[in-house]
Coordinates of C-alpha atoms in Angstrom, one line a residue:
Chain A
M24 CA -0.2 0.0 -0.1
S25 CA 1.6 3.2 -0.8
G26 CA -0.1 6.6 -1.4
K27 CA -2.0 8.4 1.8
I28 CA -2.7 5.5 3.3
M29 CA -2.3 5.3 6.6
S30 CA -2.9 4.2 10.1
L31 CA -5.9 5.1 12.5
T32 CA -3.7 6.5 15.1
Q33 CA -1.7 8.6 12.4
A34 CA -4.9 9.7 11.0
A35 CA -6.7 10.6 14.0
A36 CA -3.8 12.1 14.9
L37 CA -3.9 15.1 12.4
V38 CA -6.8 16.0 14.1
Q39 CA -6.0 19.0 16.5
D40 CA -7.6 20.4 19.6
G41 CA -9.9 23.1 19.1
D42 CA -10.0 21.3 15.2
M43 CA -13.3 21.7 13.5
L44 CA -14.8 18.2 12.2
A45 CA -17.6 17.8 9.5
L46 CA -18.7 14.2 11.2
G47 CA -20.0 11.9 7.7
G48 CA -23.1 9.4 8.1
N49 CA -26.0 10.2 9.5
A50 CA -28.0 8.9 12.6
L51 CA -26.3 5.5 13.7
T52 CA -26.3 4.9 9.7
R53 CA -22.1 4.7 8.1
I54 CA -20.9 6.8 11.1
P55 CA -16.8 7.2 11.5
A56 CA -17.4 5.4 14.5
A57 CA -14.1 4.0 14.7
F58 CA -12.1 6.9 14.0
V59 CA -14.2 9.7 16.8
R60 CA -13.1 6.2 18.9
E61 CA -9.3 6.7 18.2
L62 CA -9.6 10.4 18.7
A63 CA -11.0 9.6 22.4
R64 CA -8.4 7.1 23.2
Q65 CA -5.7 9.6 22.1
G66 CA -7.0 12.8 24.2
R67 CA -8.4 15.2 21.7
K68 CA -10.2 18.4 23.6
D69 CA -12.0 21.0 22.6
M70 CA -13.1 19.5 19.7
R71 CA -16.0 21.4 18.5
L72 CA -18.5 18.8 16.1
V73 CA -20.6 19.6 12.7
K74 CA -23.1 16.7 11.9
T75 CA -27.0 17.5 10.9
A76 CA -28.3 14.8 12.7
G77 CA -25.8 12.9 14.9
A78 CA -26.0 9.8 17.7
Y79 CA -23.6 7.5 19.0
D80 CA -21.0 9.7 17.6
V81 CA -21.3 13.2 18.7
D82 CA -22.1 11.3 22.4
L83 CA -19.3 9.3 22.2
L84 CA -17.1 12.7 22.1
C85 CA -19.2 14.3 24.5
A86 CA -18.8 10.7 27.2
A87 CA -15.4 12.2 26.3
G88 CA -15.4 15.7 27.5
A89 CA -13.6 15.8 23.9
V90 CA -15.8 18.4 23.2
A91 CA -16.4 22.5 23.3
Q92 CA -19.3 22.9 20.8
T93 CA -21.6 21.6 18.5
Q94 CA -23.7 22.3 15.6
T95 CA -26.4 20.0 14.8
G96 CA -30.0 19.7 13.6
Y97 CA -30.7 16.4 16.1
V98 CA -28.5 14.4 17.7
G99 CA -30.3 11.5 18.9
F100 CA -30.3 7.9 19.2
E101 CA -34.3 7.7 17.9
N102 CA -37.0 5.4 19.0
L103 CA -33.8 2.5 19.4
F104 CA -32.6 4.3 22.6
G105 CA -33.9 8.1 22.8
L106 CA -31.8 10.9 24.2
A107 CA -28.3 11.1 23.9
P108 CA -27.4 10.8 28.0
S109 CA -23.8 12.4 27.4
Y110 CA -24.9 15.0 24.9
R111 CA -27.8 15.8 27.2
L112 CA -26.2 16.2 30.3
S113 CA -22.7 18.0 28.3
V114 CA -24.8 21.1 27.3
E115 CA -26.9 20.8 30.0
E116 CA -24.4 21.5 32.5
G117 CA -22.6 24.3 31.0
R118 CA -19.4 22.3 29.2
V119 CA -20.8 21.5 25.4
Q120 CA -21.5 24.6 23.7
A121 CA -25.1 23.1 22.0
V122 CA -25.3 25.7 18.4
E123 CA -28.9 25.7 17.7
H124 CA -29.5 24.4 13.7
A125 CA -31.5 22.8 11.9
C126 CA -30.4 20.7 9.4
S127 CA -31.1 23.3 6.7
T128 CA -29.2 25.2 8.0
V129 CA -25.9 23.2 9.1
I130 CA -25.9 22.4 5.4
A131 CA -26.3 26.1 3.9
G132 CA -23.6 26.8 6.6
L133 CA -21.6 24.0 4.5
R134 CA -22.7 25.2 1.4
A135 CA -22.0 28.6 2.2
S136 CA -17.9 27.0 2.4
A137 CA -18.5 24.9 -0.4
Y138 CA -19.4 27.9 -2.4
G139 CA -16.5 29.9 -1.7
L140 CA -19.0 32.8 0.5
P141 CA -19.2 34.5 3.5
S142 CA -22.7 33.1 4.5
Q143 CA -26.2 31.5 2.5
P144 CA -29.5 32.4 2.0
V145 CA -31.9 29.6 3.8
A146 CA -35.6 29.4 3.2
G147 CA -38.1 28.9 5.9
L148 CA -37.7 29.5 9.7
E149 CA -40.2 31.7 9.9
G150 CA -42.0 31.8 12.7
S151 CA -39.1 29.2 14.9
D152 CA -37.5 30.6 17.7
V153 CA -33.9 29.0 15.9
A154 CA -32.7 32.1 14.2
A155 CA -33.3 34.3 17.1
L156 CA -31.2 32.2 19.4
T157 CA -28.8 31.3 16.7
G158 CA -28.2 35.2 15.7
F159 CA -29.4 33.8 11.9
R160 CA -29.3 37.3 10.7
Q161 CA -32.4 38.5 7.8
V162 CA -31.1 41.0 4.7
K163 CA -33.8 41.8 2.1
D164 CA -33.1 40.6 -1.3
P165 CA -31.8 43.4 -3.6
Y166 CA -34.5 41.8 -6.4
T167 CA -37.4 41.3 -5.8
G168 CA -37.4 43.0 -2.1
E169 CA -37.9 39.2 -0.6
S170 CA -36.6 38.7 3.0
T171 CA -33.5 35.6 3.7
Y172 CA -32.3 33.9 6.6
M173 CA -28.4 34.1 5.6
V174 CA -26.4 31.3 7.7
P175 CA -23.2 32.2 7.8
R176 CA -20.4 30.0 6.4
I177 CA -19.1 26.5 8.3
R178 CA -15.8 26.0 7.3
P179 CA -14.5 22.5 8.9
R180 CA -10.7 21.4 9.1
F181 CA -11.7 18.3 8.3
A182 CA -15.0 16.7 7.3
V183 CA -14.2 12.9 8.3
L184 CA -15.8 10.1 6.5
H185 CA -16.4 6.6 6.5
V186 CA -16.9 5.2 2.9
T187 CA -17.4 1.8 1.2
Y188 CA -14.8 2.7 -1.2
A189 CA -11.8 4.1 -1.4
D190 CA -8.2 4.1 -3.5
A191 CA -4.9 4.6 -2.1
E192 CA -5.1 7.7 -2.9
G193 CA -8.4 9.1 -1.5
N194 CA -11.2 8.3 -4.2
A195 CA -14.1 7.3 -2.7
R196 CA -17.2 5.3 -2.9
I197 CA -20.5 5.5 -1.0
D198 CA -22.5 2.6 -1.5
G199 CA -26.3 3.6 -0.6
G200 CA -27.2 7.1 1.0
A201 CA -24.3 9.8 0.9
F202 CA -26.5 11.7 2.8
E203 CA -24.2 15.3 3.6
D204 CA -20.6 13.7 2.6
V205 CA -20.2 15.2 -0.6
L206 CA -21.0 18.6 0.8
M207 CA -18.8 17.9 3.6
S208 CA -16.8 17.5 1.2
R209 CA -16.5 20.6 -0.3
A210 CA -17.0 23.0 2.3
A211 CA -14.0 21.3 4.5
E212 CA -10.4 22.2 4.4
S213 CA -9.7 19.3 3.8
V214 CA -11.2 15.6 4.3
I215 CA -10.0 12.5 6.3
L216 CA -12.0 9.1 4.7
T217 CA -11.7 5.6 6.3
A218 CA -12.6 2.8 4.4
E219 CA -14.6 -0.9 4.4
R220 CA -12.4 -1.6 1.2
I221 CA -9.4 -0.6 0.0
E222 CA -9.9 -1.3 -3.9
E223 CA -7.7 -0.6 -7.1
T224 CA -8.0 2.8 -8.8
A225 CA -9.1 0.4 -11.5
F226 CA -12.1 0.1 -9.9
F227 CA -13.2 4.5 -9.4
V228 CA -11.4 4.4 -13.4
E229 CA -14.4 1.9 -14.4
K230 CA -16.9 4.1 -13.0
P231 CA -16.1 7.2 -12.2
D232 CA -18.9 9.4 -12.4
R233 CA -19.9 6.9 -8.7
T234 CA -16.2 8.1 -7.0
A235 CA -18.3 10.8 -4.5
V236 CA -14.6 11.7 -3.5
P237 CA -12.3 12.6 -5.8
A238 CA -8.2 12.0 -3.9
F239 CA -7.2 15.1 -5.0
M240 CA -9.3 16.5 -2.1
V241 CA -8.2 14.0 0.1
Q242 CA -5.9 13.8 2.9
A243 CA -5.6 10.6 4.6
V244 CA -7.4 7.1 3.9
V245 CA -7.8 4.4 6.6
H246 CA -8.8 1.2 6.0
A247 CA -11.0 0.7 8.3
P248 CA -13.5 -2.2 8.1
G249 CA -17.0 -2.4 10.2
G250 CA -15.2 1.7 10.7
A251 CA -19.4 2.0 11.4
R252 CA -19.9 -0.3 14.4
P253 CA -21.6 -0.4 15.6
G254 CA -24.2 2.3 13.4
G255 CA -24.6 -0.2 10.1
C256 CA -22.6 0.8 6.7
H257 CA -24.5 -0.7 3.4
P258 CA -24.0 -2.7 2.0
F259 CA -21.9 -4.8 4.5
Y260 CA -23.7 -4.4 8.2
D261 CA -26.9 -3.2 10.0
I262 CA -26.9 -1.1 12.9
D263 CA -25.9 -3.8 16.2
E264 CA -28.5 -2.2 18.7
D265 CA -27.4 -4.1 21.1
A266 CA -23.6 -2.8 21.6
V267 CA -25.8 0.4 20.8
G268 CA -27.1 -0.3 24.3
A269 CA -24.0 -1.7 25.8
Y270 CA -22.1 1.9 24.9
L271 CA -25.0 3.6 26.5
D272 CA -25.3 1.4 29.7
S273 CA -20.8 2.1 29.2
A274 CA -21.3 6.5 29.1
S275 CA -22.2 6.5 32.1
G276 CA -18.4 7.5 33.7
A277 CA -14.7 7.8 33.0
E278 CA -13.6 3.8 33.7
S279 CA -17.0 2.5 32.1
L280 CA -16.4 4.6 29.3
R281 CA -12.8 3.4 28.5
A282 CA -13.4 -0.6 29.3
H283 CA -16.1 0.8 26.0
L284 CA -13.2 2.1 23.7
D285 CA -10.6 -1.1 25.0
A286 CA -13.3 -3.1 23.9
W287 CA -13.3 -2.3 20.3
E288 CA -9.6 -1.1 20.5
E289 CA -7.8 -4.5 18.5
R290 CA -11.0 -4.5 15.8
D291 CA -11.0 -0.2 15.5
H292 CA -7.1 -0.8 14.1
A293 CA -7.4 -4.4 12.5
G294 CA -7.8 -3.0 8.9
S295 CA -5.0 -0.4 9.3
A296 CA -2.2 -2.7 11.2
A297 CA -3.2 -5.9 8.2
A298 CA -3.0 -3.1 4.9
S299 CA 0.4 -2.0 6.9
G300 CA 1.7 -5.3 7.4
S301 CA 2.4 -5.2 10.9
V302 CA 0.9 -7.3 13.7
V303 CA -1.6 -6.1 16.0
Chain B
M30 CA -40.0 7.1 28.4
S31 CA -40.3 4.0 29.6
V32 CA -43.3 2.8 30.4
A33 CA -44.4 -0.1 33.2
L34 CA -45.6 -3.0 31.3
R35 CA -48.4 -3.7 33.8
E36 CA -51.5 -6.1 32.7
G37 CA -52.5 -5.2 29.8
A38 CA -50.0 -2.8 28.8
A39 CA -48.3 -4.7 25.6
E40 CA -52.0 -4.3 24.2
D41 CA -52.4 -1.0 24.8
V42 CA -48.9 0.0 23.1
R43 CA -50.7 -1.8 20.3
A44 CA -54.0 -1.0 19.5
A45 CA -52.7 2.6 20.3
A46 CA -49.3 1.9 17.7
D47 CA -52.0 0.6 15.1
R48 CA -54.8 3.3 15.1
M49 CA -51.9 5.7 15.2
A50 CA -50.5 4.7 12.3
V51 CA -53.4 4.0 10.4
F52 CA -54.5 8.1 11.7
L53 CA -51.8 9.1 9.9
S54 CA -52.2 7.2 6.2
R55 CA -55.4 9.2 6.3
F56 CA -53.7 12.3 5.9
I57 CA -51.7 10.7 2.8
R58 CA -53.4 12.2 -0.4
D59 CA -52.6 9.4 -3.8
G60 CA -50.5 11.2 -5.9
E61 CA -48.6 12.9 -3.3
L62 CA -44.9 13.6 -2.3
V63 CA -44.3 12.7 1.2
F64 CA -41.6 13.0 3.1
H65 CA -40.9 11.9 7.1
G66 CA -37.5 12.4 8.7
V67 CA -35.1 10.6 11.9
A68 CA -37.1 8.7 14.7
S69 CA -40.1 8.4 12.8
P70 CA -41.3 4.8 12.7
L71 CA -45.3 6.0 12.7
P72 CA -44.9 7.8 9.6
M73 CA -43.0 5.1 8.0
A74 CA -46.0 2.4 8.4
A75 CA -48.5 4.7 7.7
V76 CA -46.4 5.4 4.2
V77 CA -46.4 2.8 3.3
M78 CA -49.5 1.1 4.0
A79 CA -51.0 3.7 2.2
R80 CA -49.4 3.0 -0.9
N81 CA -51.6 -0.6 -0.4
T82 CA -55.0 1.3 0.4
H83 CA -56.0 4.5 -0.8
A84 CA -52.2 6.2 -2.2
P85 CA -50.9 3.5 -4.6
N86 CA -49.7 6.1 -6.6
L87 CA -47.7 8.5 -3.6
T88 CA -44.2 10.0 -3.6
Y89 CA -41.5 8.3 -1.4
L90 CA -39.0 10.6 0.0
N91 CA -37.0 10.0 3.2
I92 CA -33.6 10.9 4.2
P93 CA -31.7 7.9 3.3
G94 CA -32.1 9.7 -0.7
G95 CA -34.1 6.9 -1.9
V96 CA -36.9 7.8 -3.4
D97 CA -40.1 5.4 -3.4
P98 CA -38.3 2.2 -1.4
K99 CA -39.8 -0.9 -1.0
P100 CA -37.8 -1.7 2.5
S101 CA -37.3 -5.6 2.8
H102 CA -38.1 -5.4 6.5
L103 CA -39.2 -1.3 8.4
P104 CA -36.2 -0.8 10.1
G105 CA -36.5 0.7 13.6
S106 CA -33.4 3.8 12.9
T107 CA -35.9 5.3 10.0
V108 CA -32.5 5.9 8.3
A109 CA -31.2 3.4 7.9
R110 CA -30.4 1.6 5.1
Q111 CA -33.7 -0.9 4.4
L112 CA -34.6 3.0 3.1
M113 CA -32.9 2.9 -0.3
E114 CA -34.2 -1.1 -0.9
G115 CA -35.6 -1.1 -4.6
A116 CA -35.9 2.9 -4.8
L117 CA -35.2 3.4 -8.7
S118 CA -33.3 7.1 -7.7
Y119 CA -31.7 9.1 -5.6
F120 CA -33.1 12.2 -3.6
T121 CA -30.4 13.2 -1.2
L122 CA -32.0 15.6 1.8
T123 CA -30.6 18.7 0.7
E124 CA -32.4 18.0 -2.5
I125 CA -35.7 17.3 -0.7
F126 CA -34.7 20.7 1.1
D127 CA -34.3 22.6 -1.9
L128 CA -38.1 21.3 -3.2
S129 CA -39.7 21.7 0.2
A130 CA -38.5 25.5 -0.8
R131 CA -39.7 25.2 -3.7
G132 CA -42.9 24.5 -3.5
K133 CA -43.3 21.2 -4.6
L134 CA -43.3 18.8 -1.3
D135 CA -47.1 17.9 -0.6
L136 CA -46.7 16.1 2.7
A137 CA -44.5 15.9 5.9
F138 CA -44.6 14.1 9.2
L139 CA -42.6 15.7 11.8
G140 CA -42.9 15.1 16.4
G141 CA -42.8 17.4 18.7
A142 CA -41.8 17.0 22.4
Q143 CA -44.1 20.0 22.8
I144 CA -46.8 20.5 20.4
D145 CA -48.8 23.9 22.0
A146 CA -52.1 25.5 20.7
R147 CA -50.9 27.0 17.8
G148 CA -49.8 23.7 16.4
D149 CA -46.5 24.9 17.2
M150 CA -43.7 22.6 18.2
N151 CA -40.5 22.0 20.2
L152 CA -38.0 19.4 19.9
S153 CA -35.6 22.0 21.6
F154 CA -35.4 22.5 25.1
I155 CA -37.6 22.5 28.2
G156 CA -36.8 25.5 30.2
D157 CA -34.1 28.1 29.4
P158 CA -32.2 27.4 26.3
A159 CA -29.5 29.7 27.9
S160 CA -29.4 27.3 30.9
P161 CA -32.2 23.7 29.7
K162 CA -33.6 22.2 32.1
V163 CA -33.8 19.8 28.8
R164 CA -31.4 19.7 26.5
L165 CA -34.4 17.7 23.6
P166 CA -32.2 16.3 20.3
G167 CA -33.0 19.2 18.2
G168 CA -35.7 19.5 15.5
A169 CA -34.2 18.1 12.9
G170 CA -35.6 19.6 9.5
S171 CA -38.5 20.5 11.1
A172 CA -37.7 24.9 11.1
H173 CA -37.7 24.7 7.6
I174 CA -40.4 21.6 6.1
L175 CA -43.1 23.0 8.4
P176 CA -43.6 26.6 6.8
T177 CA -42.1 25.8 3.0
A178 CA -44.3 22.7 2.5
G179 CA -47.6 22.6 1.9
R180 CA -49.1 20.7 5.0
T181 CA -47.6 19.1 7.5
V182 CA -48.7 16.8 10.0
L183 CA -47.2 16.7 13.8
W184 CA -47.3 13.0 15.9
R185 CA -47.2 13.0 19.7
T186 CA -46.8 9.8 21.8
V187 CA -47.2 10.6 24.9
H188 CA -50.8 13.1 25.3
D189 CA -50.7 14.8 28.9
A190 CA -50.4 18.3 29.6
R191 CA -46.6 18.8 30.1
S192 CA -46.7 17.5 26.0
F193 CA -50.1 19.9 25.2
P194 CA -49.3 23.7 26.7
E195 CA -50.7 26.5 26.0
R196 CA -47.4 27.8 24.4
C197 CA -44.4 25.9 24.5
D198 CA -41.1 26.8 26.6
F199 CA -39.1 27.5 22.8
V200 CA -40.9 27.2 19.0
T201 CA -38.3 25.2 16.9
A202 CA -41.1 25.1 14.5
S203 CA -43.8 26.7 13.3
G204 CA -46.1 26.9 10.2
N205 CA -48.7 24.5 7.7
V206 CA -49.2 22.5 10.3
E207 CA -52.6 20.6 8.9
A208 CA -53.5 17.9 12.2
V209 CA -51.7 16.3 15.5
V210 CA -52.8 12.9 15.9
T211 CA -52.4 11.7 19.3
P212 CA -53.2 8.4 21.2
L213 CA -56.4 10.0 21.8
C214 CA -57.7 12.1 19.6
I215 CA -56.6 13.9 16.1
F216 CA -56.3 18.2 16.3
K217 CA -56.9 20.0 13.4
K218 CA -55.9 23.7 12.8
A219 CA -57.9 26.4 12.1
E220 CA -57.8 30.1 12.4
G221 CA -54.3 29.7 14.0
R222 CA -55.5 27.6 17.1
L223 CA -55.5 23.6 17.3
R224 CA -59.3 22.3 17.5
V225 CA -60.4 18.9 18.5
K226 CA -61.4 17.2 15.2
S227 CA -61.9 13.5 16.7
I228 CA -62.0 11.5 20.0
H229 CA -60.6 8.4 19.5
Q230 CA -62.8 5.4 20.8
G231 CA -62.9 5.1 24.3
V232 CA -61.5 8.3 25.3
T233 CA -64.0 10.8 26.9
A234 CA -64.2 14.4 26.7
D235 CA -63.1 15.2 30.1
A236 CA -60.2 12.8 30.0
L237 CA -59.1 14.5 26.6
R238 CA -59.4 18.0 28.7
A239 CA -57.6 16.9 31.8
A240 CA -54.3 15.3 29.4
T241 CA -54.4 19.2 27.5
G242 CA -52.8 22.1 28.5
F243 CA -55.1 24.2 26.6
D244 CA -58.7 26.0 26.5
L245 CA -59.9 22.7 24.2
G246 CA -63.6 24.8 24.2
D247 CA -66.8 22.5 23.4
L248 CA -66.3 19.1 22.4
E249 CA -70.3 18.8 22.4
Q250 CA -70.7 17.8 18.9
T251 CA -66.8 16.6 18.8
P252 CA -67.2 13.3 16.6
T253 CA -65.5 9.6 17.1
T254 CA -62.4 8.7 14.9
P255 CA -63.6 6.6 13.0
E256 CA -61.5 3.2 13.7
P257 CA -58.8 1.4 11.5
T258 CA -61.0 -1.1 8.7
D259 CA -60.5 -4.6 8.8
A260 CA -58.4 -3.2 4.5
E261 CA -56.2 -0.9 6.7
R262 CA -54.7 -3.3 9.5
V263 CA -54.5 -6.0 6.7
A264 CA -52.5 -3.4 5.1
L265 CA -51.0 -1.9 8.2
H266 CA -49.7 -5.4 9.4
A267 CA -48.2 -6.1 5.6
A268 CA -46.1 -3.2 5.8
D269 CA -45.0 -3.7 9.1
P270 CA -45.5 -7.1 10.4
E271 CA -42.6 -7.0 12.8
G272 CA -44.5 -3.9 14.5
V273 CA -41.3 -1.3 14.6
R274 CA -44.3 1.2 14.9
Q275 CA -44.5 -0.1 18.4
R276 CA -41.3 1.5 19.3
E277 CA -42.2 5.0 20.0
F278 CA -44.0 4.0 23.0
I279 CA -41.4 2.1 24.8

């Protein structure tokens, strides 16, 4: 292996304390779970997280005390397990600043960055308290005089995306729902990929229109089979509800969270260890 | 929310889930573009069943982006990969927001932790946003969809005075709400305020008043919600044989 392939340890070390990260996937589907566990193991602090709908990824980093701010439309475990306990507690205790968004305003902020603009008009929000609370300002369109809310640019340091297929240079294909991953890759300064499968470049040449993220945008590629677990990843595996439940049981204390991170450590590193020929 | 398992509770949950899924499905008109989001098992079941009852020509949109999927089974997470299965095209959440902004989304289902007398909803905070008593998940797409979609139908599986206050602690979203479906009744929004359209069978007007935090006015002439028909029950059980819709209650 060559190119931008690196170990999970090395890729997570690219992230500095205080960085803003856009996390790919949605709720419990195709989330960069192995990557956020490694950030927690490395003791990263003051992360600023961007996501439309988060669950395990945002909650785990909150449990680890790694988060200063979230910009999200939703954080929770849906009807599987309800509220996200560590996110909730961190916000209620004032340790995490939760910037209130609609999913569409997260998207608008990312679009502003992707489009090279300072802010982005967005439809909707009328009658909602979100705009006033978060400070989205209204402007008059210079042509029609119509009022519209403007969302300031959201420019993450990295988009961290768990993709189905990547090559060593960072070309990435996403099978199944791509959610906001493609937009995140364009909005961020750089991209870190974790991938279920590392494919030869010929795989991408065959159908270049299916390459969601081109190599030139990508800084690091980690082979991380199972890297979305306990979330699901089409077409390889479904959400593991028992494992999500085990996380929620462990997230309440520092020791049990450490045990959770330890329990996943070998699996998280197995792909990159195999790729580099080292022994786990 | 957890439900203490008293005798008959499982039966109550089954009945309430069936009713709410069927009642939600009745708001879908044939040929409409219909959307539900995250944490939405009841609308998911309602949309899938409606294709086999009165709305065979609906178009089903969801967050994973599968247009008109034929899921092998209904997933507990309503953004899971099953909602891409059998889809012929792919339309992302971003594109769904844009569609709604253009005025082309006919109907969306959205849930609220609080729904108030004006039909506004809260999924953000209980208490003061600066120092919340409860940090709720956030409203996902609701602040965008409520004012821009042609019609929205809200639902909540708990009907009590805290969930249905005169005014929400925080208005996450406000807009084109047609109706609200609860385990006790269906509200219709008229002249800026929720009115009881019908009360479900077995629920008394007094019980409904006691469970609601805002004034309901005169309920003398309020009809009873027609129970699910045999055809609706058959279609619902075919759409969701595993009872994923019940997960909203436990």
